[in-house]
Coordinates of C-alpha atoms and ligand atoms in Angstrom, one line a residue:
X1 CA 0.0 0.0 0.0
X2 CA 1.6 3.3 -1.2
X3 CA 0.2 6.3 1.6
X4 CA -2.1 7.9 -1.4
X5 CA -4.3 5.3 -1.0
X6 CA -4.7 5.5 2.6
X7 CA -5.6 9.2 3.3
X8 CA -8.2 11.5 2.1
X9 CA -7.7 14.0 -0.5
X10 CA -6.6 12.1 -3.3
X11 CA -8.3 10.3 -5.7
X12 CA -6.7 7.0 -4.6
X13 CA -7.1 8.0 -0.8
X14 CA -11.0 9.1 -2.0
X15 CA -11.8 5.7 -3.7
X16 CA -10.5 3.6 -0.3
X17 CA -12.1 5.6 1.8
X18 CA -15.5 4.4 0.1
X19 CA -14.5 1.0 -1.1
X20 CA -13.5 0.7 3.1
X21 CA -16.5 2.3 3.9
X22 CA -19.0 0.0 2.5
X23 CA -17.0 -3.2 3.4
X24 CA -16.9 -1.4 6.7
X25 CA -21.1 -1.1 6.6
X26 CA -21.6 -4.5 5.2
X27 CA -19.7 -6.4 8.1
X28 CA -21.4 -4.6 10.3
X29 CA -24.9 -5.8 8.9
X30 CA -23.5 -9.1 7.6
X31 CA -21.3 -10.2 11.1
X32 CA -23.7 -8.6 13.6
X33 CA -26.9 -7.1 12.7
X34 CA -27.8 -10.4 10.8
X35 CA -26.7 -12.6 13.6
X36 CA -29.7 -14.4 15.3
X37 CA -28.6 -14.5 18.5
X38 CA -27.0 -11.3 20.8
X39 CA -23.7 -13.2 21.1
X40 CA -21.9 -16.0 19.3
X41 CA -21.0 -17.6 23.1
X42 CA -17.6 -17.9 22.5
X43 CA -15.7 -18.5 25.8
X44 CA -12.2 -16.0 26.9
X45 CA -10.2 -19.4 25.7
X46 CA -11.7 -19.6 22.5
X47 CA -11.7 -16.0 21.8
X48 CA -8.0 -16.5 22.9
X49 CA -7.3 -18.7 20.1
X50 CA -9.4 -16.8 17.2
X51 CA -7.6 -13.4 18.0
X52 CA -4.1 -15.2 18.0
X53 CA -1.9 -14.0 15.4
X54 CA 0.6 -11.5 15.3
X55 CA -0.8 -7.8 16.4
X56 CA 2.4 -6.4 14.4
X57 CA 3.2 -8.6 11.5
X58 CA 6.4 -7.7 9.4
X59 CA 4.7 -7.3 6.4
X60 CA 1.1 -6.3 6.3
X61 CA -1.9 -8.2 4.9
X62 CA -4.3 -5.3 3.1
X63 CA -6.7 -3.7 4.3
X64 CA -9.9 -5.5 3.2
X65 CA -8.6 -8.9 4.0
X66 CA -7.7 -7.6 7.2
X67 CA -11.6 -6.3 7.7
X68 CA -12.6 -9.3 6.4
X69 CA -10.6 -11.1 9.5
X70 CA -11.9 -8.6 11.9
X71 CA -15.6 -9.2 10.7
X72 CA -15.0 -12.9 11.1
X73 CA -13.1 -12.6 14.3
X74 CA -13.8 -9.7 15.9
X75 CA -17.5 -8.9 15.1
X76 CA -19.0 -12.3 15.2
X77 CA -17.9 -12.6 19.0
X78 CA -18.9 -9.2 19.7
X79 CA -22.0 -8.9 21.8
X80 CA -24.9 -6.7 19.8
X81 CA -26.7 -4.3 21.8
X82 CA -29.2 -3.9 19.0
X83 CA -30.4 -7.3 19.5
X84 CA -33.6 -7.0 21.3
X85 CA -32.6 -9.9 23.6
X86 CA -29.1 -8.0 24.6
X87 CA -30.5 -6.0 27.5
X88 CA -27.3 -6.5 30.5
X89 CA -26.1 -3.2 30.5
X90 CA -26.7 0.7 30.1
X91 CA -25.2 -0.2 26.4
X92 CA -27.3 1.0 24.1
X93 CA -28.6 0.4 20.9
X94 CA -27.0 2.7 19.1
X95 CA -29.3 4.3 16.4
X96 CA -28.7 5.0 13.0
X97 CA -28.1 9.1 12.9
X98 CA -25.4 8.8 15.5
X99 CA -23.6 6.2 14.1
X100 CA -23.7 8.7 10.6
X101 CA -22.6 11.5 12.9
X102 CA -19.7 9.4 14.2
X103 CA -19.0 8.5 11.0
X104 CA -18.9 12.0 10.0
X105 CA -16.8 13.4 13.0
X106 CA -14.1 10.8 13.2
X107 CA -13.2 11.3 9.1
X108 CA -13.3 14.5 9.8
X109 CA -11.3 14.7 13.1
X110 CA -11.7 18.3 14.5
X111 CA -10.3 18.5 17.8
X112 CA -11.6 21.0 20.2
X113 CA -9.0 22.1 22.4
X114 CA -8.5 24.7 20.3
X115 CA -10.7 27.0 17.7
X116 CA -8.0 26.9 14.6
X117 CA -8.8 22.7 15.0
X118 CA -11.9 23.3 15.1
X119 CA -13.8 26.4 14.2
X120 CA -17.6 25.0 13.4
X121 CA -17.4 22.4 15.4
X122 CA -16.4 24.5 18.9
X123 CA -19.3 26.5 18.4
X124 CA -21.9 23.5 17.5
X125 CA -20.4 22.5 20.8
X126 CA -21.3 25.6 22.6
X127 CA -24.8 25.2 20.8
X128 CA -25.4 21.9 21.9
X129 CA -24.3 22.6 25.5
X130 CA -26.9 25.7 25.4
X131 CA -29.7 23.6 24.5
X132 CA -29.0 21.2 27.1
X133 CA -28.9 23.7 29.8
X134 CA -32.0 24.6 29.0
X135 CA -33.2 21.4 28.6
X136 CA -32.4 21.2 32.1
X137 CA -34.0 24.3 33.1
X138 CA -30.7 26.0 34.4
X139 CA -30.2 29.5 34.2
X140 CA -28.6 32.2 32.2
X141 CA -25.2 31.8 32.4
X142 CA -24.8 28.3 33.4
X143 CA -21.9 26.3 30.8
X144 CA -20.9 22.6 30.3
X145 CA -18.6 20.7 28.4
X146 CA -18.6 17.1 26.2
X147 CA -17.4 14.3 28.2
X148 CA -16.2 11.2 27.7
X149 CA -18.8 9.7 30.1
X150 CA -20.3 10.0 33.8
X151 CA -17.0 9.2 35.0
X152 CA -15.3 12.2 33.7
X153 CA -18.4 14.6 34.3
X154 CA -18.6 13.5 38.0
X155 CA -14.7 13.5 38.8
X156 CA -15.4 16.9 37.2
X157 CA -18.1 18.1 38.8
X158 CA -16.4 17.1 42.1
X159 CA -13.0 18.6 41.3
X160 CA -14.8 22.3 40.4
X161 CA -16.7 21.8 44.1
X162 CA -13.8 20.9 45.8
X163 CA -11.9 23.5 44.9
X164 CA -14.3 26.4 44.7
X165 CA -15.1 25.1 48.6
X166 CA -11.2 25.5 49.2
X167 CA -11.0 28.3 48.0
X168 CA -14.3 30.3 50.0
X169 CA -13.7 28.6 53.1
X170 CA -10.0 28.0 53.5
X171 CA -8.6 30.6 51.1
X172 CA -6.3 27.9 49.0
X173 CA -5.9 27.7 45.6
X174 CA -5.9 24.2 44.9
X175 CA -4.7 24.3 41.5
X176 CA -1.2 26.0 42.5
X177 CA -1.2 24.9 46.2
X178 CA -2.7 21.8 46.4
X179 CA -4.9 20.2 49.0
X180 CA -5.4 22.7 51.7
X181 CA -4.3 20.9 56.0
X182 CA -8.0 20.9 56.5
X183 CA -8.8 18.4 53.6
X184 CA -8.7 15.4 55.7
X185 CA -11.9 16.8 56.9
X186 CA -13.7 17.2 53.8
X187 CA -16.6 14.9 53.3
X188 CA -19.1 14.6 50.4
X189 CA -22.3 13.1 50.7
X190 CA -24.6 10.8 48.4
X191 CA -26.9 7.8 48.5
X192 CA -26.1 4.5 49.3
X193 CA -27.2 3.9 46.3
X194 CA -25.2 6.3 44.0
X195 CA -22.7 5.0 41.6
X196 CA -19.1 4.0 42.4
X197 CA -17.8 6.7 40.4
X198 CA -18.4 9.0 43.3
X199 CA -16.1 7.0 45.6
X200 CA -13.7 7.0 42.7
X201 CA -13.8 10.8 42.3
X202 CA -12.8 11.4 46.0
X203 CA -10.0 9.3 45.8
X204 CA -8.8 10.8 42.2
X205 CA -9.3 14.0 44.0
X206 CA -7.0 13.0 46.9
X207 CA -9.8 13.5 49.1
X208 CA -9.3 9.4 49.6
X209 CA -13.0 7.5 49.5
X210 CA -13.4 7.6 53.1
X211 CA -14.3 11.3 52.6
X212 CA -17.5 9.9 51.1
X213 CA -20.4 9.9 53.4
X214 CA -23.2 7.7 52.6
X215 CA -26.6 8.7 53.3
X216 CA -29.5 5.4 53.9
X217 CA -32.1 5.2 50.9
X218 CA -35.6 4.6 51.4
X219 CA -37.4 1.6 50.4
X220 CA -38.1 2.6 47.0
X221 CA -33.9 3.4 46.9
X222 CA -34.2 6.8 47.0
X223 CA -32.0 8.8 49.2
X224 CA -33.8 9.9 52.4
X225 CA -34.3 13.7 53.1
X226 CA -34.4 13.0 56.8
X227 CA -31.6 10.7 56.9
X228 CA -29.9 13.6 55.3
X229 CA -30.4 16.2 57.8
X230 CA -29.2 13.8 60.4
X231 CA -25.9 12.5 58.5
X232 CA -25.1 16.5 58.1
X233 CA -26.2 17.3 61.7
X234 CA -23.8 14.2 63.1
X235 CA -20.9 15.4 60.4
X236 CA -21.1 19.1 61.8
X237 CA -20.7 17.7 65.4
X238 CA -17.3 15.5 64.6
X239 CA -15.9 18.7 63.0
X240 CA -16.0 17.1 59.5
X241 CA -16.7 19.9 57.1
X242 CA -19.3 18.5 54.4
X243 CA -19.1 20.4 51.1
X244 CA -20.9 19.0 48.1
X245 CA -24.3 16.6 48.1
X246 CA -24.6 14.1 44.8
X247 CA -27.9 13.2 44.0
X248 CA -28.6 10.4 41.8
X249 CA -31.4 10.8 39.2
X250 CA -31.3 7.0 37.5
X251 CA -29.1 4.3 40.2
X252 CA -27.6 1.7 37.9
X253 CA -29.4 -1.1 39.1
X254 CA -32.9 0.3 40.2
X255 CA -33.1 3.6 37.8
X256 CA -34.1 5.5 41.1
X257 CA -34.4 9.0 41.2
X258 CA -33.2 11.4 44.4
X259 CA -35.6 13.5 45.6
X260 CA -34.2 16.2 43.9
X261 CA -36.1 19.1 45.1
X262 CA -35.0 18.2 49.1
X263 CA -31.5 17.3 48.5
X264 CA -31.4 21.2 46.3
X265 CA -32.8 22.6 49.9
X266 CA -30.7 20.8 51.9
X267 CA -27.7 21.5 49.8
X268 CA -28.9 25.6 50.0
X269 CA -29.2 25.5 53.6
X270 CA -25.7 23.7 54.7
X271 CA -23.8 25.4 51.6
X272 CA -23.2 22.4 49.7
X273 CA -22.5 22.5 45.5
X274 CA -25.3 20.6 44.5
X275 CA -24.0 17.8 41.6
X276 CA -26.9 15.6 39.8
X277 CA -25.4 12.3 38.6
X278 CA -28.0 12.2 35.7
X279 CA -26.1 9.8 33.4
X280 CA -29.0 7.1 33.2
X281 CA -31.8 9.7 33.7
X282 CA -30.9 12.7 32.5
X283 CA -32.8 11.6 29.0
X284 CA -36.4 11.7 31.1
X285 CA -36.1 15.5 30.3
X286 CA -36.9 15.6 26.6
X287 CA -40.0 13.8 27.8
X288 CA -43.8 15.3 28.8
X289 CA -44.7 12.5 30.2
X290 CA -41.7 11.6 32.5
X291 CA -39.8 14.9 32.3
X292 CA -41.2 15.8 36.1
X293 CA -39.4 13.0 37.8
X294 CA -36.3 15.2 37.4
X295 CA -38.0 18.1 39.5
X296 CA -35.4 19.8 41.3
X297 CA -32.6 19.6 38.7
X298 CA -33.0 22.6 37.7
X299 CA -31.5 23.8 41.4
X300 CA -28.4 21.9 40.6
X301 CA -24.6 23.0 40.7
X302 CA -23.7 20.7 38.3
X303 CA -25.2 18.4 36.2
X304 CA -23.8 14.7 34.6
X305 CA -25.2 13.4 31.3
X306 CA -24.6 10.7 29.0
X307 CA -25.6 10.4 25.9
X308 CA -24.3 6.7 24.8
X309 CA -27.1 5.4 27.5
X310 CA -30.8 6.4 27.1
X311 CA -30.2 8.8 24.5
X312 CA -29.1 5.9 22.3
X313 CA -25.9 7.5 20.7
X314 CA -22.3 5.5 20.2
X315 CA -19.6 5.6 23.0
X316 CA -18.3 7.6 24.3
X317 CA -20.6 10.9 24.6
X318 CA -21.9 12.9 27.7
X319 CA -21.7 16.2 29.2
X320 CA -21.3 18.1 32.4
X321 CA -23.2 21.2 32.9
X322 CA -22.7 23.8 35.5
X323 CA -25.0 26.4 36.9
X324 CA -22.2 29.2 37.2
X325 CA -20.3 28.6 33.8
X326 CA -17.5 31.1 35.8
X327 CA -17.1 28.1 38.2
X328 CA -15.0 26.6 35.0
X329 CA -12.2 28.6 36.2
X330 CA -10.9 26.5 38.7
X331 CA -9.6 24.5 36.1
X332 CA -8.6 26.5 33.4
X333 CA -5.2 26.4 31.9
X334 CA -3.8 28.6 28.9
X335 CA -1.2 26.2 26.6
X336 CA 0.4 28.8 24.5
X337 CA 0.5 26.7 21.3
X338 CA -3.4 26.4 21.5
X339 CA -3.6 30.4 21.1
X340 CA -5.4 31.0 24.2
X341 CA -4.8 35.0 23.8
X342 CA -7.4 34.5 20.6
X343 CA -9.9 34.2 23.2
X344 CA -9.7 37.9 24.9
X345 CA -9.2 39.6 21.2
X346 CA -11.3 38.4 19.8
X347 CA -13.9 36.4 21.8
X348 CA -13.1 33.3 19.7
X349 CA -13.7 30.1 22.6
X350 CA -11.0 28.1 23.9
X351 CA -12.7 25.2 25.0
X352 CA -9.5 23.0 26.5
X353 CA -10.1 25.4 29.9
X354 CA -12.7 23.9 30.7
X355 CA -11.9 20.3 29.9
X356 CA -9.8 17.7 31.6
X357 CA -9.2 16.1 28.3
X358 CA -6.9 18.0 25.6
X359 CA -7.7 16.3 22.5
X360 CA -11.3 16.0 22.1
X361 CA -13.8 14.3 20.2
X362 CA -16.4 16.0 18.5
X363 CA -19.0 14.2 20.2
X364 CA -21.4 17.2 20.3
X365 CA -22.3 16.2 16.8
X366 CA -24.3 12.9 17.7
X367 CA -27.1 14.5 20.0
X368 CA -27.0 17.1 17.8
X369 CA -27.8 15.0 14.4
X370 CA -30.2 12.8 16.4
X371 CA -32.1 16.3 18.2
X372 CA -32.1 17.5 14.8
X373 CA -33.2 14.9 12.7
X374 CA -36.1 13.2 15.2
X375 CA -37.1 16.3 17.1
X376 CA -37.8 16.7 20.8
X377 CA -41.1 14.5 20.6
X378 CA -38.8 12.3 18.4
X379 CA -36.8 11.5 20.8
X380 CA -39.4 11.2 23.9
X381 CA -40.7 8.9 22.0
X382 CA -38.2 6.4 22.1
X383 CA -37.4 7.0 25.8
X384 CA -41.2 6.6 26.6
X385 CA -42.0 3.1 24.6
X386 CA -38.5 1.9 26.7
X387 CA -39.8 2.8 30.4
X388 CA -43.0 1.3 29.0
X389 CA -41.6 -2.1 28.3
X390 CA -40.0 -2.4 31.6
X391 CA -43.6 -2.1 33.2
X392 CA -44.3 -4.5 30.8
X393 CA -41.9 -6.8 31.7
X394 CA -42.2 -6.4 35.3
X395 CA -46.2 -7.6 35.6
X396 CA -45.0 -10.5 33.2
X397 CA -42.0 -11.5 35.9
X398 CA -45.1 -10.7 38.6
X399 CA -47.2 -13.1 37.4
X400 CA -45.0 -16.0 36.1
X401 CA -44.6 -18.3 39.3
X402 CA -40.6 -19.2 38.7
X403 CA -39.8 -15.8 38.8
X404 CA -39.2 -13.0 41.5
X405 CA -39.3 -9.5 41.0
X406 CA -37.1 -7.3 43.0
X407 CA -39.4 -3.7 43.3
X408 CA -41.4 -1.9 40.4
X409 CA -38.8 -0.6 37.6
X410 CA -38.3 3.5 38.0
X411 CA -36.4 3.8 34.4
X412 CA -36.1 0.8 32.2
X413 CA -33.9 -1.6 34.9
X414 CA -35.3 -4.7 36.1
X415 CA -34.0 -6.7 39.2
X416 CA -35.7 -10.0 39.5
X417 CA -34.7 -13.4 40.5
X418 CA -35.2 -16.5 39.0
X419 CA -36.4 -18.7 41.6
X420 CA -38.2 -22.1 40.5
X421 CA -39.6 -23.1 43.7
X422 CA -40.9 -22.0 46.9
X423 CA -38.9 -23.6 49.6
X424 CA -35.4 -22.5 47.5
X425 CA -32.8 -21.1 50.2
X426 CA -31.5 -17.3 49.5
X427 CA -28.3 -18.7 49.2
X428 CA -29.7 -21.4 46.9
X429 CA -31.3 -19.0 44.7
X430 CA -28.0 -16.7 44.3
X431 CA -26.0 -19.4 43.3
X432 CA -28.7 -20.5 40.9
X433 CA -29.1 -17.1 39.3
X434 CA -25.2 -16.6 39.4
X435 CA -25.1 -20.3 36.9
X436 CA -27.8 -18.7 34.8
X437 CA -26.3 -15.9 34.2
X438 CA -22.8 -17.7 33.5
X439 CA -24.8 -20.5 31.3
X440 CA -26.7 -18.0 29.2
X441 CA -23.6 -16.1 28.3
X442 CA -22.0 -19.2 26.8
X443 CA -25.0 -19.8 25.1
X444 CA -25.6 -16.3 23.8
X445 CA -29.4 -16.9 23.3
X446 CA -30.5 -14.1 25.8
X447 CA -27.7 -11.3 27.6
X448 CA -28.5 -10.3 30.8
X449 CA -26.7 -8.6 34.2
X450 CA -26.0 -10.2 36.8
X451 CA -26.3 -8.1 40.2
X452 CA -26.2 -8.2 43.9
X453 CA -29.1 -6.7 46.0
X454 CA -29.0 -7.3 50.0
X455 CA -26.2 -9.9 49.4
X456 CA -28.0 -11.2 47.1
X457 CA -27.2 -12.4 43.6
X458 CA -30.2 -11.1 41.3
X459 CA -30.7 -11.2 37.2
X460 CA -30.9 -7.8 35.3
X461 CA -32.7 -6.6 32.6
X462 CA -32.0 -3.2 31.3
X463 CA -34.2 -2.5 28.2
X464 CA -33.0 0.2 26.3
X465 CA -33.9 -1.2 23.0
X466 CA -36.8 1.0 21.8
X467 CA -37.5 -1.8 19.0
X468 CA -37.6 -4.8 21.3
X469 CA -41.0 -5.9 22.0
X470 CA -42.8 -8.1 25.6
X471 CA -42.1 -11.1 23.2
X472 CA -38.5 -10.7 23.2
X473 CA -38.7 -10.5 26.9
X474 CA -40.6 -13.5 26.8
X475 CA -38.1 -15.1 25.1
X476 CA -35.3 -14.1 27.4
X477 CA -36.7 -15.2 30.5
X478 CA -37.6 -18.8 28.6
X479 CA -33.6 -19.1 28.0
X480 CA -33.3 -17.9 32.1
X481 CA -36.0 -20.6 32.3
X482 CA -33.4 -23.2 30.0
X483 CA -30.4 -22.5 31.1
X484 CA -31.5 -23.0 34.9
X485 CA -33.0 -26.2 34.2
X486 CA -29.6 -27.3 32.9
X487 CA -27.6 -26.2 35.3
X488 CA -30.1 -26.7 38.7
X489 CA -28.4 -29.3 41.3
X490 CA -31.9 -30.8 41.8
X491 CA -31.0 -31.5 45.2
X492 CA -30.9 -27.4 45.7
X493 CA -33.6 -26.7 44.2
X494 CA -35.7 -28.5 46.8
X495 CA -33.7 -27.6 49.6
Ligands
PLP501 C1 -23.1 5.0 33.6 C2 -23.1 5.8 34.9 C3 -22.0 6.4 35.3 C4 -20.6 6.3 34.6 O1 -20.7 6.9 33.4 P1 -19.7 6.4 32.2 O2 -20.4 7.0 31.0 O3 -19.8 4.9 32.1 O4 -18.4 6.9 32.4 C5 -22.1 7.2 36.4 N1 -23.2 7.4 37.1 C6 -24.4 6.7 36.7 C7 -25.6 6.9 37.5 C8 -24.3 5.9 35.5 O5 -25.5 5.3 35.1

């Protein structure tokens, strides 16, 4: 291969770039989309021994017999989250304008650290960050950034309280000084439901994850307002110095929502920063019919979102919003080869201040093309007929005798247990659900999560598929129903 047929902007580079393209679309639709079942079953051995040969051979093999291996290798094993019986994880379907918007922004490859890399696409950015604030009902001069994810948008979120906090209370400025003496009492509070990632943050932020208070959920998993005044009151009499509440709106395993409204009041009253881990929820707002489950978001600090969960767009794509976009400056850093000074002379954005990534995708582009091309009611649409079929699904699990459902389904999440007769221990039961779960991923008829609730081991549905149907439910639990026939000690099963 000579380098004119490998990059754009030549006629050779043109024609490989389409040839590569449609070989590129037809493995897709040939080695996954066309696939019966959600995954091929293949076991880490085997996959060991398909994906074998040399990563770096001496002398390379072309590149359409080398997508031809990766469709036959790669793709086959892959699991498909399109499938209407894949439904583990928050990984979403990803639909067809965001895959032509990646498509559009990874040939394109604008970067958005800096303007001159990125002129249109810096201020689609700001744009789409301007709708979303108001999407989210936050005020005038609230600002956000693309993310790579939740992750990011909460260790972000954090790291702009923290240091805001340090720098009110203790007059420190962390960015050139570092952790103030008084950060070993600095404590952050969330539900004991929230997701790991706050835990990570403190410790990323050097705060360490004791600094992570947990407040005690309710029975429907939602963080208790009460319990909250009394883990602040108890904090504030050992000296620790509480400065930033996260509520949850969408818990990974339940899709519970924080009652926003009480944690924003108790967060005004005991001058917390206010952060909303919206990730899995945060899509409920484009929606009239669930939109008011977020009430109280508006009140936020901060706000995380993702877009590669309920709002159906390819990894990796979210955002963090923030009330005060002036809060950015905690962060912000001028690199003089990204031409910072542009900024003040001529009010051209600098986005990398307000990123902890340099290099950036153009990620902005997928919610934009999908807002865009379906429309608000478009999109609520598909959100709507999702949370539907989890209601769905959980009166079938209600009413089918071998199965246990664990609470009514918030979001689109499902906890249940499969559970084929009465007397069955706990402990019988979890190990039972842990072999389905194992047995129906070597299968690869039916992918579902496993999870643990009250120490015990549960089965998960997340149905984000907006095309799957209560039949393809049906179908999943009658592989649970299979695969726990095959692998029930019968002994157990009585016990
Ligand atoms: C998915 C999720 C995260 C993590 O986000 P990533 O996009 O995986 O980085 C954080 N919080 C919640 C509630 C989530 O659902």
């Amino acid at each position: 291969m000579s380098a004119d047929g490998l990059f754009l902007g030549t006629d050779r580079g043109d024609a490989a770039y389409r040839a590569a393209m449609e070989q590129a679309t037809d493995a897709v639709l040939c080695a996954v989309a066309a696939r019966e079942e959600p995954y091929s079953g293949a076991s880490p051995d085997a996959l060991a021994e398909y994906l074998d040969d040399p990563v770096v051979p001496e002398e390379g093999r072309g590149l359409e017999a080398t997508l031809d291996e990766v469709a036959e290798r790669v793709l086959a094993h892959s699991v498909d989250p399109s499938n209407p019986r894949c439904g583990a994880h928050l990984q979403c379907p990803p639909m067809v304008p965001g895959l032509a918007a990646e498509v559009l922004l990874s040939a394109t490859n604008q970067s958005l650290d800096s303007f001159d890399q990125a002129p249109a696409a810096t201020l689609l950015e700001e744009r789409v960050v301007g709708a979303l604030c108001d999407l989210f009902g936050l005020p005038a001069g609230a600002d956000g950034v693309f993310t790579s994810g939740g992750t990011q948008s909460n260790f972000q979120a954090l790291l702009l309280a923290r240091d805001q906090y340090c720098a009110r209370q203790f007059d420190r400025d962390v960015q050139a000084e570092g952790l103030p003496p008084e950060a070993d009492s600095l404590r952050l509070l969330c539900s004991a439901e929230a997701h790991f990632t706050t835990n990570q943050s403190a410790h990323h932020l050097g705060l360490g994850e004791d600094a992570v208070v947990t407040v005690p959920a309710d029975g429907d998993r939602r963080m208790d307002p009460g319990a909250l005044e009394a883990t602040l009151a108890a904090l504030r009499k050992r000296g620790a110095v509480p400065f930033a509440l996260v509520g949850t709106a969408g818990t990974t395993d339940f899709g519970s929502i924080d009652p926003l409204g009480a944690l924003a009041d108790a967060a005004a009253e005991h001058g917390l920063w206010f952060h909303v881990d919206a990730a899995y929820g945060g899509a409920l707002a484009v929606s009239d019919e669930y939109g008011d489950l977020l009430a109280g978001i508006e009140r936020a600090d901060s706000v995380a979102v993702d877009f590669h969960k309920l709002f159906y767009q390819p990894i990796s794509c979210g955002a963090l919003l923030v009330r005060d976009g002036d809060e950015f400056r905690w962060m912000a850093r001028n690199a003089a080869y990204l031409n910072p000074e542009a900024h003040d002379d001529r009010g051209v954005p600098n986005l990398v201040s307000k990123s902890v990534q340099t290099t950036r995708r153009f990620d902005a582009l997928k919610p934009y093309v999908a807002f865009r091309a379906l429309g608000r009611s478009g999109m609520a649409a598909l959100v709507e007929r999702t949370l539907e079929l989890a209601d769905e699904a959980a009166s079938l699990l209600e009413s089918a005798d071998d199965f246990e459902l664990l609470g009514e389904p918030t979001l689109n999440a499902v906890v249940f247990r499969y559970r084929p007769c009465e007397g069955m221990t706990d402990e019988a039961a979890s190990r039972l659900n842990a072999d389905v779960r194992r047995e129906l991923l070597a299968d690869g008829r039916a992918v579902v999560a496993r999870t643990e609730v009250d120490d015990a081991t549960c089965l998960k549905l997340t149905l984000l598929n907006p095309t799957a149907t209560l039949k393809d439910v049906g179908a999943i639990l009658e592989a649970v129903r299979e695969c726990g026939s095959a692998v029930a000690d019968p002994g157990e099963v009585i016990a």
